[in-house]
Coordinates of C-alpha atoms in Angstrom, one line a residue:
X211 CA 34.5 -26.2 47.6
X212 CA 35.4 -29.7 46.3
X213 CA 34.0 -30.8 42.9
X214 CA 31.7 -33.8 43.7
X215 CA 31.2 -36.8 41.4
X216 CA 27.5 -35.9 40.7
X217 CA 28.7 -32.6 39.0
X218 CA 31.3 -34.3 36.9
X219 CA 31.0 -35.5 33.3
X220 CA 32.4 -38.7 31.6
X221 CA 35.9 -37.0 31.5
X222 CA 35.9 -36.7 35.3
X223 CA 35.7 -32.9 35.3
X224 CA 33.0 -30.3 36.1
X225 CA 30.4 -30.5 33.3
X226 CA 29.4 -27.3 31.5
X227 CA 25.8 -27.7 32.8
X228 CA 27.1 -28.1 36.4
X229 CA 29.2 -25.0 35.9
X230 CA 26.2 -22.9 35.1
X231 CA 24.4 -24.3 38.1
X232 CA 27.3 -23.4 40.4
X233 CA 27.4 -19.9 39.1
X234 CA 23.6 -19.6 39.6
X235 CA 23.9 -20.8 43.1
X236 CA 26.7 -18.4 43.9
X237 CA 24.6 -15.6 42.5
X238 CA 21.6 -16.4 44.7
X239 CA 23.7 -16.9 47.9
X240 CA 25.5 -13.6 47.4
X241 CA 22.2 -11.8 46.5
X242 CA 20.6 -13.2 49.7
X243 CA 23.5 -11.9 51.8
X244 CA 22.8 -8.5 50.3
X245 CA 19.1 -8.7 51.1
X246 CA 18.0 -9.3 47.5
X247 CA 17.8 -13.1 47.3
X248 CA 15.0 -15.3 46.0
X249 CA 12.9 -15.1 49.1
X250 CA 13.4 -11.3 49.4
X251 CA 12.1 -10.8 45.9
X252 CA 9.2 -13.2 46.3
X253 CA 8.0 -11.2 49.3
X254 CA 7.8 -8.2 47.0
X255 CA 6.2 -10.0 44.0
X256 CA 9.4 -10.2 41.9
X257 CA 11.9 -12.8 40.7
X258 CA 15.4 -12.8 39.2
X259 CA 16.0 -13.8 35.6
X260 CA 19.3 -14.4 33.8
X261 CA 19.3 -12.5 30.5
X262 CA 22.9 -12.9 29.2
X263 CA 26.0 -14.9 30.1
X264 CA 29.6 -15.0 28.9
X265 CA 32.0 -17.6 30.2
X266 CA 35.7 -18.1 29.4
X267 CA 37.2 -21.4 30.4
X268 CA 40.9 -21.9 30.8
X269 CA 40.4 -25.3 32.3
X270 CA 37.4 -27.1 33.8
X271 CA 37.9 -28.2 37.4
X272 CA 38.5 -31.9 37.9
X273 CA 36.5 -34.3 40.1
X274 CA 37.6 -34.0 43.7
X275 CA 39.6 -30.8 43.0
X276 CA 39.4 -28.0 45.6
X277 CA 38.5 -24.7 44.0
X278 CA 37.5 -21.2 45.1
X279 CA 34.4 -19.6 43.5
X280 CA 34.3 -15.9 43.8
X281 CA 31.5 -13.5 42.7
X282 CA 30.8 -9.8 43.0
X283 CA 28.3 -7.2 41.7
X284 CA 29.2 -4.7 39.1
X285 CA 27.6 -1.3 38.8
X286 CA 23.9 -1.7 38.0
X287 CA 22.3 -0.3 34.9
X288 CA 18.7 1.0 34.6
X289 CA 17.1 -2.5 34.5
X290 CA 20.0 -4.9 34.7
X291 CA 22.5 -6.0 37.3
X292 CA 25.9 -7.3 35.9
X293 CA 27.7 -9.9 38.1
X294 CA 31.2 -11.2 37.6
X295 CA 32.7 -14.6 38.6
X296 CA 36.1 -16.3 39.0
X297 CA 37.0 -19.8 39.8
X298 CA 40.5 -20.5 40.9
X299 CA 42.3 -23.8 41.8
X300 CA 44.2 -24.4 45.1
X301 CA 47.3 -22.7 43.7
X302 CA 45.4 -19.5 42.7
X303 CA 45.4 -20.3 39.0
X304 CA 42.4 -18.8 37.2
X305 CA 40.3 -21.6 35.7
X306 CA 37.0 -19.9 34.8
X307 CA 36.0 -16.2 34.4
X308 CA 32.4 -15.1 33.6
X309 CA 29.9 -12.3 33.5
X310 CA 26.2 -12.6 33.9
X311 CA 23.5 -10.0 33.3
X312 CA 20.5 -10.3 35.6
X313 CA 17.2 -8.6 35.6
X314 CA 14.2 -8.5 37.9
X315 CA 10.7 -9.2 36.7
X316 CA 7.3 -8.9 38.4
X317 CA 5.5 -12.2 39.0
X318 CA 2.2 -11.0 37.7
X319 CA 3.0 -9.7 34.2
X320 CA 6.8 -10.4 33.8
X321 CA 7.7 -6.7 33.4
X322 CA 11.3 -5.6 34.0
X323 CA 11.9 -3.6 37.2
X324 CA 14.4 -0.8 37.8
X325 CA 17.4 -1.8 39.8
X326 CA 17.4 1.3 42.0
X327 CA 14.8 -0.5 44.2
X328 CA 17.9 -2.1 45.8
X329 CA 20.0 1.0 46.1
X330 CA 22.1 0.6 49.3
X331 CA 21.9 -3.2 49.2
X332 CA 24.5 -3.8 46.5
X333 CA 28.2 -2.7 46.9
X334 CA 29.4 -2.7 43.2
X335 CA 33.0 -3.3 42.5
X336 CA 35.0 -2.0 39.6
X337 CA 37.2 -5.0 39.2
X338 CA 36.4 -7.0 36.0
X339 CA 36.5 -10.8 35.6
X340 CA 36.2 -10.3 31.8
X341 CA 37.3 -7.4 29.6
X342 CA 34.1 -7.7 27.5
X343 CA 30.4 -7.8 28.0
X344 CA 28.2 -10.7 27.1
X345 CA 27.4 -10.1 23.4
X346 CA 24.2 -10.0 21.5
X347 CA 24.1 -13.1 19.4
X348 CA 22.7 -12.7 15.9
X349 CA 20.0 -15.0 14.6
X350 CA 20.5 -18.2 12.8
X351 CA 19.2 -19.1 9.4
X352 CA 16.4 -21.5 10.2
X353 CA 15.5 -24.4 7.9
X354 CA 12.1 -24.6 6.3
X355 CA 11.5 -27.9 8.1
X356 CA 12.4 -28.2 11.8
X357 CA 14.0 -31.3 13.3
X358 CA 12.0 -33.6 15.5
X359 CA 10.8 -31.8 18.7
X360 CA 11.5 -32.7 22.3
X361 CA 9.5 -31.6 25.3
X362 CA 10.4 -29.6 28.4
X363 CA 10.1 -32.0 31.3
X364 CA 9.1 -31.5 35.0
X365 CA 12.8 -32.1 35.9
X366 CA 13.8 -29.1 33.7
X367 CA 11.9 -26.6 35.8
X368 CA 13.2 -24.2 38.4
X369 CA 11.5 -22.6 41.4
X370 CA 9.9 -20.0 39.2
X371 CA 8.1 -22.7 37.1
X372 CA 10.2 -22.0 34.0
X373 CA 13.0 -24.1 32.5
X374 CA 16.2 -23.5 34.4
X375 CA 18.9 -21.6 32.6
X376 CA 21.4 -24.5 32.9
X377 CA 19.0 -26.9 31.3
X378 CA 19.0 -24.9 28.0
X379 CA 22.8 -25.4 28.1
X380 CA 22.2 -29.2 28.6
X381 CA 19.8 -29.3 25.7
X382 CA 22.3 -27.5 23.4
X383 CA 25.2 -29.7 24.3
X384 CA 23.2 -32.9 24.0
X385 CA 22.6 -32.0 20.4
X386 CA 26.3 -32.0 19.6
X387 CA 28.0 -35.0 18.1
X388 CA 29.5 -37.1 20.9
X389 CA 32.7 -37.6 19.0
X390 CA 33.1 -33.9 18.6
X391 CA 32.5 -33.4 22.4
X392 CA 35.1 -36.0 23.2
X393 CA 37.8 -34.6 20.9
X394 CA 37.3 -30.8 21.6
X395 CA 37.5 -28.6 24.6
X396 CA 35.1 -25.7 25.2
X397 CA 36.9 -22.4 25.7
X398 CA 34.1 -19.8 25.5
X399 CA 30.3 -19.8 25.7
X400 CA 27.9 -16.9 25.3
X401 CA 24.2 -17.2 25.9
X402 CA 21.3 -14.9 25.3
X403 CA 18.1 -15.9 27.2
X404 CA 15.2 -14.6 25.2
X405 CA 12.0 -16.2 26.3
X406 CA 10.9 -18.6 29.1
X407 CA 10.0 -22.2 28.2
X408 CA 7.5 -23.9 30.5
X409 CA 6.4 -27.5 31.3
X410 CA 5.5 -29.5 28.2
X411 CA 6.6 -26.9 25.7
X412 CA 7.9 -28.6 22.6
X413 CA 11.3 -27.4 21.5
X414 CA 14.0 -28.0 18.9
X415 CA 17.7 -27.3 18.9
X416 CA 19.5 -26.1 15.7
X417 CA 23.3 -25.5 15.5
X418 CA 25.2 -23.9 12.6
X419 CA 29.0 -23.4 12.2
X420 CA 30.1 -19.8 12.0
X421 CA 33.9 -20.4 11.8
X422 CA 36.3 -23.3 12.5
X423 CA 35.3 -24.8 15.8
X424 CA 32.8 -22.1 16.5
X425 CA 29.0 -22.6 16.4
X426 CA 25.8 -20.8 17.0
X427 CA 22.9 -22.7 18.5
X428 CA 19.2 -21.7 18.8
X429 CA 16.6 -23.4 21.0
X430 CA 13.2 -22.5 19.8
X431 CA 9.5 -23.4 20.2
X432 CA 8.4 -26.2 17.8
X433 CA 4.9 -24.5 17.8
X434 CA 5.6 -21.0 16.6
X435 CA 9.4 -20.8 16.3
X436 CA 9.7 -18.4 19.3
X437 CA 13.3 -18.5 20.4
X438 CA 14.0 -19.4 24.0
X439 CA 17.7 -18.8 23.8
X440 CA 20.7 -18.5 21.5
X441 CA 24.3 -19.7 22.2
X442 CA 27.7 -19.2 20.7
X443 CA 30.4 -21.7 21.6
X444 CA 34.1 -21.7 20.7
X445 CA 36.2 -24.8 20.9
X446 CA 39.7 -26.1 20.6
X447 CA 41.1 -29.5 19.9
X448 CA 41.6 -31.4 23.1
X449 CA 45.1 -32.9 22.9

């Protein structure tokens, strides 16, 4: 595929939000080819949810650059399905590697389902895009008084009527100082998706440094402090 302008940021490269959207689209298309896509699950009263993600970025693809996005399924666990990704440039250089952990919930009560319902559909591969799993991110120390809340908008929702996973990433990155974003390059991002925000839910974003150029971010409900997701981002100076 070629990186279009509407997926690029002000630096004329694939934005981190667009990266998550592309990985999500690749997941759905591949799952559909295997008979376990969005429509297949809807017919059975289920839907996919992303629970964890770990992405390592050697370099973001540039606007108009031709890239190859590859994805495959890893061996399923009792209630989760790991999936790996790689993005290469036209010369075969590895730009991005990632691993996602997906689960299936029922549409009525949101209960996790066993992955063996799709035995015979998936053809798991042993090859690893990353040599580590998406980590469990520890909690932040929350302030007594939360910052001003924003509201989940209609444009944030996905086909399951919840905030799309990539929009949490957008909310988090919009909270960073613009001068920091312009002077630093993202190298790693880990995300734990904890709860599902819905239309008009008020939310706040809180970030705290954990090391030089490393931050934890929490997105939580402004009503009861329920966490929607946690992120950890690692950066390097962009020379």
